CSV table of C-alpha atoms in Angstrom, one decimal:
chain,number,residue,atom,x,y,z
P,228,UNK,CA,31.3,23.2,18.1
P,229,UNK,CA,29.0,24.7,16.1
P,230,UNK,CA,30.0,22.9,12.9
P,231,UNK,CA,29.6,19.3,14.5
P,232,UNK,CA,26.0,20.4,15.8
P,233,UNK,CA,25.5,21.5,12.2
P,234,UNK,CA,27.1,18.0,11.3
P,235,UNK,CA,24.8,16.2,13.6
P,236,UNK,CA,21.6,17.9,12.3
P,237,UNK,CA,22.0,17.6,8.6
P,238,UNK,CA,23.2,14.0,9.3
P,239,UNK,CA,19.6,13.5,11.4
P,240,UNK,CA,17.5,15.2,8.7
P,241,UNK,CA,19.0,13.2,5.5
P,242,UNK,CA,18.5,9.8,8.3
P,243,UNK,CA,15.0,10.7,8.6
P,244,UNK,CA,14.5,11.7,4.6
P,245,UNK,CA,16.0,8.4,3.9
P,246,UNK,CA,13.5,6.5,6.0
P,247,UNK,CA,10.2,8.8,5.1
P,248,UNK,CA,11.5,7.6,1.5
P,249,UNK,CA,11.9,4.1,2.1
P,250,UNK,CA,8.5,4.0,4.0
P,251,UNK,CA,7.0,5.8,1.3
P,252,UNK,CA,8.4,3.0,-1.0
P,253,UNK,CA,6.5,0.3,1.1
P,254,UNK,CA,3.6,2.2,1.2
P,255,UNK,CA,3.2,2.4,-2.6
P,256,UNK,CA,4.0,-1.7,-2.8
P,257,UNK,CA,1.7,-2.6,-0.6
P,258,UNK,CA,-1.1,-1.1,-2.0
P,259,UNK,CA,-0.2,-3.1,-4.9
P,260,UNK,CA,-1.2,-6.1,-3.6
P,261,UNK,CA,-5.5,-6.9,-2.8
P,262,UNK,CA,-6.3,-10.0,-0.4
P,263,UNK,CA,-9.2,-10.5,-2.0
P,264,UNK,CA,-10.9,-13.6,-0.4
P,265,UNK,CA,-14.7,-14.4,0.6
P,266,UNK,CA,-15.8,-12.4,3.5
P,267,UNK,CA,-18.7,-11.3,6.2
P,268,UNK,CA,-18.5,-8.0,5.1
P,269,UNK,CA,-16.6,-5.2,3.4
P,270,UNK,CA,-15.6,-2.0,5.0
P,271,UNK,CA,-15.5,1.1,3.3
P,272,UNK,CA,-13.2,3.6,4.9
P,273,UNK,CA,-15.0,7.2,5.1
P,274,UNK,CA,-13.8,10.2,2.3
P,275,UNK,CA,-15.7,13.9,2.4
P,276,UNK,CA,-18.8,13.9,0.2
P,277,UNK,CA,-19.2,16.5,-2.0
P,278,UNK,CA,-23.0,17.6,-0.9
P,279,UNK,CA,-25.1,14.7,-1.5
P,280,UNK,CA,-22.9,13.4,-3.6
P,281,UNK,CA,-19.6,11.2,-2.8
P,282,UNK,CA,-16.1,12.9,-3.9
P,283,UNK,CA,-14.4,10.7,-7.1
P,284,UNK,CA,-12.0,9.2,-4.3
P,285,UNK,CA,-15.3,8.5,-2.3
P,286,UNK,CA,-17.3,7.1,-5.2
P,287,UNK,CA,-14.0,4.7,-5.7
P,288,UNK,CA,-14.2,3.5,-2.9
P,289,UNK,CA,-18.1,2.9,-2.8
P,290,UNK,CA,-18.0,1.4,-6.7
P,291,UNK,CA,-15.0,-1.4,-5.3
P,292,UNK,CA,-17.5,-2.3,-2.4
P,293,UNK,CA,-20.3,-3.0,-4.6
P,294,UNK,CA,-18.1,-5.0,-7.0
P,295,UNK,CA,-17.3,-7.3,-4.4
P,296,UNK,CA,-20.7,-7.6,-2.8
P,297,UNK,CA,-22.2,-8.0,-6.8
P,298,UNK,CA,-19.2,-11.1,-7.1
P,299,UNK,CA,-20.3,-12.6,-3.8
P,300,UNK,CA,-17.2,-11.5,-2.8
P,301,UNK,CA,-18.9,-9.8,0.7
P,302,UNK,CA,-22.1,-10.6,1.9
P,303,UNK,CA,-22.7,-6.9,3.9
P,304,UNK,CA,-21.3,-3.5,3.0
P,305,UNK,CA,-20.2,-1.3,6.1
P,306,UNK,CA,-20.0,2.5,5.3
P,307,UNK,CA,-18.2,4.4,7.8
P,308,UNK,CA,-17.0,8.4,8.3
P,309,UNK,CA,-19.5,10.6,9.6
P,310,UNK,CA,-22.9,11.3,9.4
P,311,UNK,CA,-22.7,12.5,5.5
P,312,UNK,CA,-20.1,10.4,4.3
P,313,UNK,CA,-22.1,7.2,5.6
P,314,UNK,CA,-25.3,9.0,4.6
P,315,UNK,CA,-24.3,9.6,1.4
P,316,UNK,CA,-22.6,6.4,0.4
P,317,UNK,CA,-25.5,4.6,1.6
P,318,UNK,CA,-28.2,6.6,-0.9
P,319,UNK,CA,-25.2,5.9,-3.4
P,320,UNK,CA,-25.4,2.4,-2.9
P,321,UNK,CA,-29.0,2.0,-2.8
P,322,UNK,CA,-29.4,4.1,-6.3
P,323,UNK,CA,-27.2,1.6,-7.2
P,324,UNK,CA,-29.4,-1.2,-6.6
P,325,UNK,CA,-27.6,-2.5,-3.6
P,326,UNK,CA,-30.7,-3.7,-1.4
P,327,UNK,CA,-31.3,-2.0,2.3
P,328,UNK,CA,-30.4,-5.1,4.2
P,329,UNK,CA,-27.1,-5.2,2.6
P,330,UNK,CA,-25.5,-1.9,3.8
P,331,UNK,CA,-24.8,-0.9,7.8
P,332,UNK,CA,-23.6,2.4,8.7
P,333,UNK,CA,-21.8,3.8,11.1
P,334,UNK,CA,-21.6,7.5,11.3
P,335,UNK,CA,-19.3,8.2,14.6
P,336,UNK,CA,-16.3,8.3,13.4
P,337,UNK,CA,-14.1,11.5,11.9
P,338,UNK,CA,-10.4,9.1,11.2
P,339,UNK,CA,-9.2,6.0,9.6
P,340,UNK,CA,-9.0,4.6,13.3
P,341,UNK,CA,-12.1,5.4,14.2
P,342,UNK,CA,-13.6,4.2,11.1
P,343,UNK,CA,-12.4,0.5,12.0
P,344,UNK,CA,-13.3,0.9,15.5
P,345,UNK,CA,-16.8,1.7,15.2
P,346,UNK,CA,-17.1,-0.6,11.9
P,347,UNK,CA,-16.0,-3.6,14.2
P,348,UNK,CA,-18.0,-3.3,17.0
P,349,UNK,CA,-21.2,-2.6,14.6
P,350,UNK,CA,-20.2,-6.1,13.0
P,351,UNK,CA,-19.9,-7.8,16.3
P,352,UNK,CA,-23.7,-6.7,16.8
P,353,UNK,CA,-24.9,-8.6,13.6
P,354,UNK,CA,-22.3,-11.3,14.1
P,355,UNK,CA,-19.9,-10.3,11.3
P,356,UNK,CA,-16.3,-11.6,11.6
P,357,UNK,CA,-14.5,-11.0,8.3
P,358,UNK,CA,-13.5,-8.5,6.3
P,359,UNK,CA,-12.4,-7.1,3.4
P,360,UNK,CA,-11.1,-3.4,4.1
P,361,UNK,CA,-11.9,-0.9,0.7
P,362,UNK,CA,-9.6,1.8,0.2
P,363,UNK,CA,-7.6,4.1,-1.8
P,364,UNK,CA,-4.2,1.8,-2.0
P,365,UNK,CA,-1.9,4.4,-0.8
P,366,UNK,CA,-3.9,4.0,2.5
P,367,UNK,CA,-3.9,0.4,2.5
P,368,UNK,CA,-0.5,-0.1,4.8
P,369,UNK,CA,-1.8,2.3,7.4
P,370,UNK,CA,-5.4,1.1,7.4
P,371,UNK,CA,-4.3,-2.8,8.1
P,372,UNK,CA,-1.7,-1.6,11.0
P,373,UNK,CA,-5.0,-0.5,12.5
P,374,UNK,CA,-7.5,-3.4,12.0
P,375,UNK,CA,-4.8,-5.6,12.8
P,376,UNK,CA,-4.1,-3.7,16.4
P,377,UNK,CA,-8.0,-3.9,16.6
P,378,UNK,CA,-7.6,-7.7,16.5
P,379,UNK,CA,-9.7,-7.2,13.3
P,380,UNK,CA,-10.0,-10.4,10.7
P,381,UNK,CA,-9.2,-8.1,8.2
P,382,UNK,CA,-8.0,-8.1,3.9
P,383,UNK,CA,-6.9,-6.0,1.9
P,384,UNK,CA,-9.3,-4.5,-1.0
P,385,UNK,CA,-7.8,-1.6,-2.0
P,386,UNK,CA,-9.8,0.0,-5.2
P,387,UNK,CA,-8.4,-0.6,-8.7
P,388,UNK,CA,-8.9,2.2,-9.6
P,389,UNK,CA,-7.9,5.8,-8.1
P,390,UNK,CA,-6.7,9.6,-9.1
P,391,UNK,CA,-3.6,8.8,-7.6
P,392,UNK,CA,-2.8,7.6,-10.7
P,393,UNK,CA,0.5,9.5,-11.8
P,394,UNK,CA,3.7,10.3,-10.3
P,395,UNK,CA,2.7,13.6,-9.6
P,396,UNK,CA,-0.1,12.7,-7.8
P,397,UNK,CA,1.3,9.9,-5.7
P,398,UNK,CA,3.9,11.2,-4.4
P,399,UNK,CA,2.7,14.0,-2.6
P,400,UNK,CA,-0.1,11.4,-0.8
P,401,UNK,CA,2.6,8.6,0.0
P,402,UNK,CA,4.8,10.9,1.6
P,403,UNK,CA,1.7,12.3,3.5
P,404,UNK,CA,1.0,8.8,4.8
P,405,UNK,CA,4.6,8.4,5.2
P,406,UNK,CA,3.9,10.8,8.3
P,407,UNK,CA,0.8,9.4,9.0
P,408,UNK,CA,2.0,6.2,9.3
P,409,UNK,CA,5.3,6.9,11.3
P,410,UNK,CA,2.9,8.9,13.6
P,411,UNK,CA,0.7,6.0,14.3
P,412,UNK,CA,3.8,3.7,14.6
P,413,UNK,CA,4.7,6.0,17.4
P,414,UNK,CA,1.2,6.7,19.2
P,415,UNK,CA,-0.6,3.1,18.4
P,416,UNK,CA,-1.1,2.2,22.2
P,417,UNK,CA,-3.0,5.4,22.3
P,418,UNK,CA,-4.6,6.5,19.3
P,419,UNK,CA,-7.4,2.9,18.7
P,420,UNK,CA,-9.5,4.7,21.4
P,421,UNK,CA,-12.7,6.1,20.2
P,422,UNK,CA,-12.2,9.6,20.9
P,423,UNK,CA,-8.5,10.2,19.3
P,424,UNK,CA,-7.2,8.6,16.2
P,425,UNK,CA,-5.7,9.6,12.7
């Protein structure tokens, strides 16, 4: 008896290995792939500053927004995390010479979900519909699942450039939103509300 439960539970764990793999796998294509196409405004999903200053992944992200506002790619740039990562990227942007009625902010919001939530309903306020979604690519997958769910008009900009740049790096981060992104699969009729999230 004991062996067949033994049986059963290997057999489950090298099931769910094999899918956390073969989600991972997606993961890594799509953020291969940017939808790059003209829009109201692009998002910037939030990263930690490093004091007043945004972290490389953060800066990344920033730099790719500014790129596609520069190539009229975006006509507004919506910063989003909380109240220093929007703070932050926003003096960022400024310094680099992005003008003050380019850039909203939201600073609510502590997780990817919330990021899109309260970047959506502050583009419903100035009439903004479309959107280009600026990201490391390994989040891409996850990040679209959401705006999508949110009803969003949403593309995919995911930076071109990002530390995740190695197999040692990437690995560890798509198996990370391997879980992520099961666990959202799992929880999505919950986790859009304001309050909760991931």
């Amino acid at each position: 008896m004991l062996r067949w439960i033994l049986k059963i539970t290997l057999g489950l764990i090298a099931l769910l290995a094999a899918v956390l793999v073969m989600l991972a796998a997606s993961i890594v294509e799509y953020g291969n792939h940017s939808e790059i196409v003209p829009a109201d405004a692009a998002i910037v999903l939030g990263a930690a500053p490093w004091g007043d200053q945004p972290s490389p992944v953060f800066r990344e992200r920033i730099n790719h927004a500014i790129t596609l506002y520069r190539a009229g790619w975006a006509r507004k740039i919506i910063f989003t995390g909380g109240p220093d990562d929007a703070r932050v990227a926003h003096d960022y942007a400024l310094a680099q010479g992005v003008p003050e009625q380019a850039i909203l902010w939201t600073t609510n919001s502590r997780t990817t979900a919330q990021d899109l939530y309260y970047a959506s309903e502050l583009a419903k306020q100035h009439g903004l519909g479309t959107f280009l979604v600026v990201s490391d690519p390994l989040h891409m997958k996850r990040a679209m699942a959401m705006a999508a769910d949110l009803g969003m008009h949403a593309y995919a900009a995911p930076t071109p450039t990002t530390r995740y740049r190695s197999w040692f790096t990437q690995i560890p981060f798509a198996l990370s939103e391997s879980f992520n992104f099961a666990g959202y699969l799992v929880t999505r009729s919950f986790i859009l509300a304001p309050s909760s999230g991931n």
